[in-house]
CSV table of C-alpha atoms and ligand atoms in Angstrom, one decimal:
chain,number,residue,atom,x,y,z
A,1,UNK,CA,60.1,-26.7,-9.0
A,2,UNK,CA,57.4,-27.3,-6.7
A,3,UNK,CA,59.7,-25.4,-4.0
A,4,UNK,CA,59.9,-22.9,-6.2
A,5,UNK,CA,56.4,-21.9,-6.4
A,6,UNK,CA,55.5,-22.4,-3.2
A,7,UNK,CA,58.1,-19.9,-2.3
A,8,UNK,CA,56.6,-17.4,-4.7
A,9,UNK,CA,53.1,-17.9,-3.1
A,10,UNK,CA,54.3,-17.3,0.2
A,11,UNK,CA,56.0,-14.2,-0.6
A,12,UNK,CA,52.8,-12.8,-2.3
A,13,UNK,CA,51.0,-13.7,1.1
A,14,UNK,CA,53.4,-11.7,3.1
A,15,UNK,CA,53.6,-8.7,0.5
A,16,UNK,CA,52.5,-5.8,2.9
A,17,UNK,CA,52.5,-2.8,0.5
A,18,UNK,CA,53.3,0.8,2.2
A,19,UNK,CA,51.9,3.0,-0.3
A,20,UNK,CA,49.9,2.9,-4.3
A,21,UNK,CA,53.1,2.8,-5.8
A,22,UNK,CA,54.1,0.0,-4.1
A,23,UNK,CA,50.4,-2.0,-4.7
A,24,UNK,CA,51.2,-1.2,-8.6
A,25,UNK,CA,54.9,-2.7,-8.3
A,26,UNK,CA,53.2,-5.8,-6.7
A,27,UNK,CA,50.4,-6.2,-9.9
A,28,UNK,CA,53.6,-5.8,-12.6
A,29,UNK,CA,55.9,-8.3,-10.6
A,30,UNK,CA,53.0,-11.0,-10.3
A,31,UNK,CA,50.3,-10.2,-12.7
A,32,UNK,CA,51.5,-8.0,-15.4
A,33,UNK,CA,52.1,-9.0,-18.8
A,34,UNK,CA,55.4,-9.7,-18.4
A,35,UNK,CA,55.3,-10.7,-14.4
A,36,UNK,CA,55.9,-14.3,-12.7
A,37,UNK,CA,52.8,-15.7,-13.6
A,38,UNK,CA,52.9,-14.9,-17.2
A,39,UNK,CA,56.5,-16.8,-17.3
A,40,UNK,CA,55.3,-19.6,-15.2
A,41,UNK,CA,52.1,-20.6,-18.1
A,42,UNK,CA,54.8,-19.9,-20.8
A,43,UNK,CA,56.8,-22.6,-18.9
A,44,UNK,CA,54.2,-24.7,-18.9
A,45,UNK,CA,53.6,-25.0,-22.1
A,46,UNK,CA,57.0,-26.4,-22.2
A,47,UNK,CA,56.4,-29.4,-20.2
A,48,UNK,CA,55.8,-32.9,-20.4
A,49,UNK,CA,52.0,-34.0,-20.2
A,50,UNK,CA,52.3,-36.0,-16.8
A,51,UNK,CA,54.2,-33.1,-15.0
A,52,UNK,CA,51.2,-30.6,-16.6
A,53,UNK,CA,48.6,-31.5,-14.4
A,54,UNK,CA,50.3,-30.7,-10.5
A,55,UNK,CA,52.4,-27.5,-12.4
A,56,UNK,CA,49.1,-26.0,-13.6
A,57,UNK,CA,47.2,-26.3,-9.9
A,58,UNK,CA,49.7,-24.7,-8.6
A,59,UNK,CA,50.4,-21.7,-10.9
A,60,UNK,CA,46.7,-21.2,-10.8
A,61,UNK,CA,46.8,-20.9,-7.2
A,62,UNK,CA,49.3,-18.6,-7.1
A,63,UNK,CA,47.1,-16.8,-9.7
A,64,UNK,CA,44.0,-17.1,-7.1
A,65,UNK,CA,46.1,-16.0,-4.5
A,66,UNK,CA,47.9,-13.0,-6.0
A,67,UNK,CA,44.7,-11.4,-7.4
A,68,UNK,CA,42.8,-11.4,-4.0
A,69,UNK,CA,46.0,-9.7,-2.5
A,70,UNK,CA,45.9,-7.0,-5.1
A,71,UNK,CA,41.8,-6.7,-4.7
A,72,UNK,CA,42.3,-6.5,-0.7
A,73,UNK,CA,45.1,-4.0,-1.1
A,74,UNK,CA,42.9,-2.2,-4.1
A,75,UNK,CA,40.3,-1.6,-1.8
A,76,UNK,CA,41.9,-0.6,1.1
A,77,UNK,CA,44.1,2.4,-0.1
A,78,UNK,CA,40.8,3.2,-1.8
A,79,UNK,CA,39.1,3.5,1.6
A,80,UNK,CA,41.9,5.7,2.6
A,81,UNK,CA,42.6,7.6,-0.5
A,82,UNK,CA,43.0,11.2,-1.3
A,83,UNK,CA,41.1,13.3,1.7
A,84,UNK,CA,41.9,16.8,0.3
A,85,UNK,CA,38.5,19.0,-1.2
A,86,UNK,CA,39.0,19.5,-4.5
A,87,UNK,CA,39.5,23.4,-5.3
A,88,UNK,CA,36.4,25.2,-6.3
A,89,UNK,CA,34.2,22.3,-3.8
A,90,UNK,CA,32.1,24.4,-1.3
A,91,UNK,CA,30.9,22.0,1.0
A,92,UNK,CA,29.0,24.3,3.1
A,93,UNK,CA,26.4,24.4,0.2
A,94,UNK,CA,23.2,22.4,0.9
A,95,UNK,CA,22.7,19.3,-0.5
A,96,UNK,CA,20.4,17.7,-3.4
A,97,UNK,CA,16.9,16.9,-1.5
A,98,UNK,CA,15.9,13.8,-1.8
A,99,UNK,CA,12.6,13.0,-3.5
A,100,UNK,CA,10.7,10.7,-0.7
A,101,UNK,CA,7.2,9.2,-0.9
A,102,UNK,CA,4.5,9.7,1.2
A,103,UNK,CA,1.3,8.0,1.4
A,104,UNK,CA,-2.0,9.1,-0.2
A,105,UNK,CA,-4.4,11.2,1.7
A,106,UNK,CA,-7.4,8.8,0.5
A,107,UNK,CA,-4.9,5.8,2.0
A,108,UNK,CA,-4.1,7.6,5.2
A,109,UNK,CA,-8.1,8.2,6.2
A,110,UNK,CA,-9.0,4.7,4.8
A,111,UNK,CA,-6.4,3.3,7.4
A,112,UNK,CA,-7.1,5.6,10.1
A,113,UNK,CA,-11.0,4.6,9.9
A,114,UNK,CA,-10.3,0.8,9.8
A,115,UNK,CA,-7.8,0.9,12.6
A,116,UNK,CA,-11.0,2.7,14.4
A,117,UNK,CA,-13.5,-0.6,13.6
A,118,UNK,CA,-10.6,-3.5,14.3
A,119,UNK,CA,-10.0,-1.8,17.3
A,120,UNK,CA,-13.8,-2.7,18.3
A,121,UNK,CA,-13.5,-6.5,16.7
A,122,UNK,CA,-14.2,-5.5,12.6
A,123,UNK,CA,-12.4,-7.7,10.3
A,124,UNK,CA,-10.9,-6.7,6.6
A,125,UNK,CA,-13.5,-8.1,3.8
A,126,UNK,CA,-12.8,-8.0,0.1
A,127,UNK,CA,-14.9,-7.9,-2.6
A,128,UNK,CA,-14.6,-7.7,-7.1
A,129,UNK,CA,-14.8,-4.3,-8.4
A,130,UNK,CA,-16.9,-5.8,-11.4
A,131,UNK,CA,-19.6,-7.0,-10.3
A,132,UNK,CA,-23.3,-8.7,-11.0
A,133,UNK,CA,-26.4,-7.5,-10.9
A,134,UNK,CA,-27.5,-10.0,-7.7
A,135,UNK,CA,-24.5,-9.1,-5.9
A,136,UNK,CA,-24.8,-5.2,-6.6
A,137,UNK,CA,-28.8,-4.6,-6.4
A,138,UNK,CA,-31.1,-7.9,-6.4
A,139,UNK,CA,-29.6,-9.3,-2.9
A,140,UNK,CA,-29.8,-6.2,-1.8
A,141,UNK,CA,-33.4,-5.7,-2.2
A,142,UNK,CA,-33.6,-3.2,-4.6
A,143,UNK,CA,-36.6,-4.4,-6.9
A,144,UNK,CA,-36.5,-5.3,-10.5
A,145,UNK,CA,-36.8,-2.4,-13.0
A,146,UNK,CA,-37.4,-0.5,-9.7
A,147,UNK,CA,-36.2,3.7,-9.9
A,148,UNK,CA,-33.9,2.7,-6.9
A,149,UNK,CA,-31.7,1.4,-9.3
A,150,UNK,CA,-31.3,4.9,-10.7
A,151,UNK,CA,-30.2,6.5,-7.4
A,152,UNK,CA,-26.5,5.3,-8.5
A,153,UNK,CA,-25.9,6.0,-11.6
A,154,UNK,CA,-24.6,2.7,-13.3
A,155,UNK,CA,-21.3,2.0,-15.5
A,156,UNK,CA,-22.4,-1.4,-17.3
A,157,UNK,CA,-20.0,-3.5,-19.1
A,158,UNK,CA,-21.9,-6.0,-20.5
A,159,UNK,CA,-24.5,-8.9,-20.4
A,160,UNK,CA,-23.6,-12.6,-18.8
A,161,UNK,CA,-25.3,-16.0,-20.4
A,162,UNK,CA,-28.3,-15.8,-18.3
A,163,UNK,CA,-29.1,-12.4,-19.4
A,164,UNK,CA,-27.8,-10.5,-16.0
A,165,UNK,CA,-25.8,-7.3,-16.3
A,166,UNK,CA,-21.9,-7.5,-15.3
A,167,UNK,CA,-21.2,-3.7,-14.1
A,168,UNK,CA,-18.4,-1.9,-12.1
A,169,UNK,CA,-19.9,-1.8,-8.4
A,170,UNK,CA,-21.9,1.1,-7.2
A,171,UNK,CA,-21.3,0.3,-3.8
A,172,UNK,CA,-19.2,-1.6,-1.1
A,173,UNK,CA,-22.6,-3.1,0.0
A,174,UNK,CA,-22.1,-6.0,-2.8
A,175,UNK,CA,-19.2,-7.4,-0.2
A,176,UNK,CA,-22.3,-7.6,2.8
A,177,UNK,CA,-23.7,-10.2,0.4
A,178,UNK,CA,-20.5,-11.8,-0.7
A,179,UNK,CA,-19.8,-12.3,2.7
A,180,UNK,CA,-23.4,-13.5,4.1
A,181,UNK,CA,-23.4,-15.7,1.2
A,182,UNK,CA,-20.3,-17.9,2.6
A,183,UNK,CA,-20.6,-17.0,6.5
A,184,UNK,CA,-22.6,-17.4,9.2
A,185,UNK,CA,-23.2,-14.6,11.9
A,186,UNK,CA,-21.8,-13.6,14.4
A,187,UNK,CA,-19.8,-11.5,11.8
A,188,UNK,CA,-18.3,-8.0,12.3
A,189,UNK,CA,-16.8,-7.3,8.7
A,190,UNK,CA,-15.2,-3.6,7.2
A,191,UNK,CA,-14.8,-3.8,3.3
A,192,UNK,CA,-13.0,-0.7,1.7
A,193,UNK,CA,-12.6,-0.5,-1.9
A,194,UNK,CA,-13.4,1.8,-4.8
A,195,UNK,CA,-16.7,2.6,-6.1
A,196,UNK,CA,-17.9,3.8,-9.9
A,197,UNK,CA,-21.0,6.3,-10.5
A,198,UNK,CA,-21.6,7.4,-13.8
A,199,UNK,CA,-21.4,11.4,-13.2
A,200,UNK,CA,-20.0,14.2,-13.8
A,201,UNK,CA,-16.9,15.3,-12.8
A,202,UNK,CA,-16.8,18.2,-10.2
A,203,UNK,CA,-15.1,19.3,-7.3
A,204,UNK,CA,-18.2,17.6,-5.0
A,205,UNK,CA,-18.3,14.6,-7.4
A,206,UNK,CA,-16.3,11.9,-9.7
A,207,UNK,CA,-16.7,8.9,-11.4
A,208,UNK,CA,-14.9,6.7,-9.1
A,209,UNK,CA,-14.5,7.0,-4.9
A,210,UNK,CA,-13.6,5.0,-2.2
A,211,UNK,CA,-16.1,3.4,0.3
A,212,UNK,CA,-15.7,1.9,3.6
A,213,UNK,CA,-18.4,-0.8,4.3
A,214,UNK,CA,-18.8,-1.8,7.7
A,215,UNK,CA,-21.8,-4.5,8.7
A,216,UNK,CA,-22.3,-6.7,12.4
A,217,UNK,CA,-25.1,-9.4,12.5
A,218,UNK,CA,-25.4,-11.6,15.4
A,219,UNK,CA,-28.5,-12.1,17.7
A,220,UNK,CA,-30.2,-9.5,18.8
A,221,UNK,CA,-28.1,-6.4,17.8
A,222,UNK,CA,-29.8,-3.1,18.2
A,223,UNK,CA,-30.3,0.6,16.5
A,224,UNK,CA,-28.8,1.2,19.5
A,225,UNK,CA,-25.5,-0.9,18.9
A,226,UNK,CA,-25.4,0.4,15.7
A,227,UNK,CA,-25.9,4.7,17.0
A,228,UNK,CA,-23.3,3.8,19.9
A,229,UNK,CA,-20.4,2.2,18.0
A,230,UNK,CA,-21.1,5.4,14.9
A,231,UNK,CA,-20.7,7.6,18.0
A,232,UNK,CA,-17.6,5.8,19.0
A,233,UNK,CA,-16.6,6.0,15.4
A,234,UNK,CA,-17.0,9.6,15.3
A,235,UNK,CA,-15.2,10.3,18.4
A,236,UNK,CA,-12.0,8.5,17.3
A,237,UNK,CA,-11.7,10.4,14.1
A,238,UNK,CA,-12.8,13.8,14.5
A,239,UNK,CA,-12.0,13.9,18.7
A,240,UNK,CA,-13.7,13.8,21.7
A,241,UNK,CA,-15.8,16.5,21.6
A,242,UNK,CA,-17.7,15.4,18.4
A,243,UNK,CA,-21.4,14.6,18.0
A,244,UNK,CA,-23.3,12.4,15.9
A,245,UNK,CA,-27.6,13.0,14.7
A,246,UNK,CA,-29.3,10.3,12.9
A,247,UNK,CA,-31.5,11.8,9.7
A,248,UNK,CA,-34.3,9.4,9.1
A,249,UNK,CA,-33.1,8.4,5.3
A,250,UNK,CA,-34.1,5.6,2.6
A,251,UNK,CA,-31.7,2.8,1.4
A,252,UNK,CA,-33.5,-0.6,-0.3
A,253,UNK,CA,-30.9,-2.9,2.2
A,254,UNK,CA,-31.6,-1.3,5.6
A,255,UNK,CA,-34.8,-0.5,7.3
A,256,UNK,CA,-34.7,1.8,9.6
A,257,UNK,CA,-32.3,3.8,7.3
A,258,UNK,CA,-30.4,6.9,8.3
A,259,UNK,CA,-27.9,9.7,7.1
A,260,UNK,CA,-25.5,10.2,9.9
A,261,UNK,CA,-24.2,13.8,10.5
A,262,UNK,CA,-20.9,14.8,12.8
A,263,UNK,CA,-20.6,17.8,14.6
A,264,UNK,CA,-18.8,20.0,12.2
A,265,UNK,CA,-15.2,19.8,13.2
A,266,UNK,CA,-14.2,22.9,11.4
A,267,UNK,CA,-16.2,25.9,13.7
A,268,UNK,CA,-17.4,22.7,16.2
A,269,UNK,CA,-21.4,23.2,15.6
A,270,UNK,CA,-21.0,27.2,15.3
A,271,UNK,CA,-21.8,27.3,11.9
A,272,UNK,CA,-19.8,27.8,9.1
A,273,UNK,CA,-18.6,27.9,5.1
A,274,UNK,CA,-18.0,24.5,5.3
A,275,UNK,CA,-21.3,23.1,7.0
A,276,UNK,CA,-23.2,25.4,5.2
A,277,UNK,CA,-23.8,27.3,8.9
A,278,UNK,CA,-26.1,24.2,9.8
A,279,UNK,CA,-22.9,23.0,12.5
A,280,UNK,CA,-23.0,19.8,10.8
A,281,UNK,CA,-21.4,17.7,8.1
A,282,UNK,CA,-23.3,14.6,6.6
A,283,UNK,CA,-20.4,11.4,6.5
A,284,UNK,CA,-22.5,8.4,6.1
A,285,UNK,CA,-25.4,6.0,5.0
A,286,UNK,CA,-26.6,3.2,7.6
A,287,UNK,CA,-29.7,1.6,8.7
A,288,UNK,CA,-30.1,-2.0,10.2
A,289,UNK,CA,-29.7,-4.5,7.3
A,290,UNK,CA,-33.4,-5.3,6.1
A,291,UNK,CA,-34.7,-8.5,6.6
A,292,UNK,CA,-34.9,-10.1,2.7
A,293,UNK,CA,-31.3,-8.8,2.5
A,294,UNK,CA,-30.6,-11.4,5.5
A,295,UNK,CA,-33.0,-13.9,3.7
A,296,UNK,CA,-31.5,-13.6,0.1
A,297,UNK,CA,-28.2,-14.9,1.7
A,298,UNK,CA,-30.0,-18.0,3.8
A,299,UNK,CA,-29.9,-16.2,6.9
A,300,UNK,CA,-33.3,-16.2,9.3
A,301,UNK,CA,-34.5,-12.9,9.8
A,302,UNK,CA,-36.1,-14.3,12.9
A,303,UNK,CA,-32.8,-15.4,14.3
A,304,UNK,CA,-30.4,-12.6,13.4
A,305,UNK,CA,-30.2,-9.1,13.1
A,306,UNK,CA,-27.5,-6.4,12.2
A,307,UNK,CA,-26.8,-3.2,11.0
A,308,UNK,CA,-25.1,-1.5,8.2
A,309,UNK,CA,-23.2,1.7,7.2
A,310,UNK,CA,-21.2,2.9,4.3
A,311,UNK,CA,-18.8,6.2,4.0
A,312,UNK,CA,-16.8,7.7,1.5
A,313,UNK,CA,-13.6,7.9,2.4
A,314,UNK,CA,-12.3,11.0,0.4
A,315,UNK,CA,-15.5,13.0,1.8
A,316,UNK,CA,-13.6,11.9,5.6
A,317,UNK,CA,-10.4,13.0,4.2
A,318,UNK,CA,-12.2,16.5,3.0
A,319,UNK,CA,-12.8,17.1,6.4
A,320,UNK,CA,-9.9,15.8,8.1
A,321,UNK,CA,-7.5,17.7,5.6
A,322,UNK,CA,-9.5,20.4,4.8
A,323,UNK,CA,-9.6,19.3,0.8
A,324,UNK,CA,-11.7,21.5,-0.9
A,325,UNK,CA,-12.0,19.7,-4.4
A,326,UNK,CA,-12.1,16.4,-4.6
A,327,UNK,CA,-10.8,16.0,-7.7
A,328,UNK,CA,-7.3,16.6,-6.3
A,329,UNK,CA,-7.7,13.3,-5.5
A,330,UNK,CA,-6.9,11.6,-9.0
A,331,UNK,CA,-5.3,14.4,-10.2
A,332,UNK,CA,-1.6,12.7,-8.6
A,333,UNK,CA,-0.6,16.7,-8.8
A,334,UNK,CA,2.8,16.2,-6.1
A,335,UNK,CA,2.5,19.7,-4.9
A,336,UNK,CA,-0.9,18.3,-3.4
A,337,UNK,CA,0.2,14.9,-2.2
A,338,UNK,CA,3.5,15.6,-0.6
A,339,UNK,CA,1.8,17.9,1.9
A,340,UNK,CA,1.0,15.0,3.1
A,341,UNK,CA,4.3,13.8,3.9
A,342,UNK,CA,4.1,14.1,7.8
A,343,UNK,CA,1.1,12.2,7.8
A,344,UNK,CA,1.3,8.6,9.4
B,1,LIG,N1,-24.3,1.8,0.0
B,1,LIG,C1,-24.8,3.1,0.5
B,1,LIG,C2,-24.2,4.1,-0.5
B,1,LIG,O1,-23.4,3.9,-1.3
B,1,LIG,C3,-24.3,3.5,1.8
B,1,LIG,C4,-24.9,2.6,2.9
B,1,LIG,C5,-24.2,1.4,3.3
B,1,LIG,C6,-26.1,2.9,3.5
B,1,LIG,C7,-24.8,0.6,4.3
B,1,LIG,C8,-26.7,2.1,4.5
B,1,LIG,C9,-26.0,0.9,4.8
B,1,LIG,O2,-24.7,5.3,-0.5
């Protein structure tokens, strides 16, 4: 009996159907309802409890056995299946694009500037969006109940215990203390993130930007570290040929503060709609970081000294792109973001 069945399970083995019709015979013979198998578990049934046991392995091999035949068989007549174009088919027609990605302009320029700083040494910091008032304006030496406050206009969420207001950060400046506050100098650090100001929303302004923050404190760094690597800076994004002018500015955290101005890259210093015909284009804040900011985070003034800048990055991408509103933005319109698509 055992003969028997071994026999079948050879012959299944060495089944080599020629054709569909053939694969079909092979799934009625073995498989079907009323194929080998089916008459081998009704004999089965007939038989004595002892002879059960090795009966039943072996059908159920065979069953194992004949059903990954007719899979393998299935699959390869698929494979070569019916080749002819069905009538009315015109495969000259172009096909269905396919929707792809692309990354956002505000992504592209916030990678493009930090690949500019790690090039130089920077390092990636992090900071919360919600933030408190020490982190946001006391540390940073803007005084108590002082109008600097007012120069970025606040979204606050609520009081903590001690009476200190929790708000969404102004600034990326919060992450210079969050860093000083755990670290030692020498650091170079670059902190990107996204910003909220309580305005109106135009095509020059919104409730929430991105920022790049970039600080370096060590001994004895210079104005002039700071107006050389902005220059560098400069260079890298908007080409060789760019120019950089310090405006004497006012910032609580930095003293000497400064505006920093590119050449404009649209007419190159010529003048035009976009830099208001004055050939330049204002990008950033910096200033070297003021000596109670260094304090404030138990660092000597005496010993250390750095400098500090801060840019928006959709004002970079403005210019780099050529993005006249910068509500486009937020607006996640995909006529606007998949002209980006080319973009690395
Ligand atoms: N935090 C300033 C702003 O948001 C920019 C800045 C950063 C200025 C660092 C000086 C130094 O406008």
């Amino acid at each position: 009996m055992q003969d028997r069945i071994n026999r079948i399970i050879e012959e299944v083995e060495q089944f080599r159907p020629s054709d569909r019709e053939q694969v079909e015979a092979f799934r009625v013979k073995y498989l079907g309802r009323k194929g080998i198998l089916a008459d081998l578990f009704a004999e089965m049934k007939t038989l004595q409890a002892d002879q059960k046991k090795a009966f039943g392995q072996l059908v159920n091999h065979l069953k194992t056995v004949a059903e990954a035949r007719l899979e393998e068989f299935n699959s390869h007549f698929e494979s070569d299946g019916d080749n002819r174009i069905p009538d009315g088919m015109d495969l000259s027609l172009p096909g269905y694009p396919l929707a792809k990605g692309s990354r956002h302009p505000v992504s592209l320029t916030r990678k493009k500037i930090l690949d500019i700083f790690q090039r130089i040494g920077f390092v990636v910091a992090d900071g919360p969006e919600i933030e408190d008032d020490w982190h946001n304006f006391t540390a940073l030496n803007f005084p108590e109940n002082h109008p600097a406050r007012d120069m970025q206009d606040t979204f606050f969420i609520r009081q903590d215990e001690g009476g200190n207001s929790i708000a969404l950060r102004t600034h990326t400046s919060s992450v210079q203390i969050r860093v000083l506050e755990h670290t030692r100098p020498p650091v170079r650090i670059l902190a990107p993130g996204r910003v909220y100001r309580n305005e109106a929303i135009s095509a020059r302004a919104h409730c929430f930007f991105h920022q790049v923050e970039g600080f370096h404190i060590d001994k004895n760094v210079s104005f002039a570290d700071m107006k050389q690597t902005l220059l560098y800076f400069a260079r890298e994004m908007f080409g060789s040929e760019a120019g950089i002018r310090l405006r004497p500015s006012y910032f609580p955290f930095t003293e000497p503060s400064a505006e920093m101005d590119v050449s404009c890259n649209i007419c190159g210093g010529k003048g035009c709609n976009v830099c208001k015909h004055t050939g330049w284009l204002e990008i950033m804040g910096c200033g070297m970081v003021d000596p109670n900011v260094l304090q404030n985070c138990g660092i000597s003034p005496d010993e250390f000294s750095g400098y500090a800048f801060g840019m928006g990055i959709e004002r970079i991408a403005m210019l780099l792109y050529n993005v006249k509103d910068l509500r486009l933005f937020s607006e996640n319109d995909v006529r606007f973001l998949s002209q980006f698509s080319r973009e690395q």
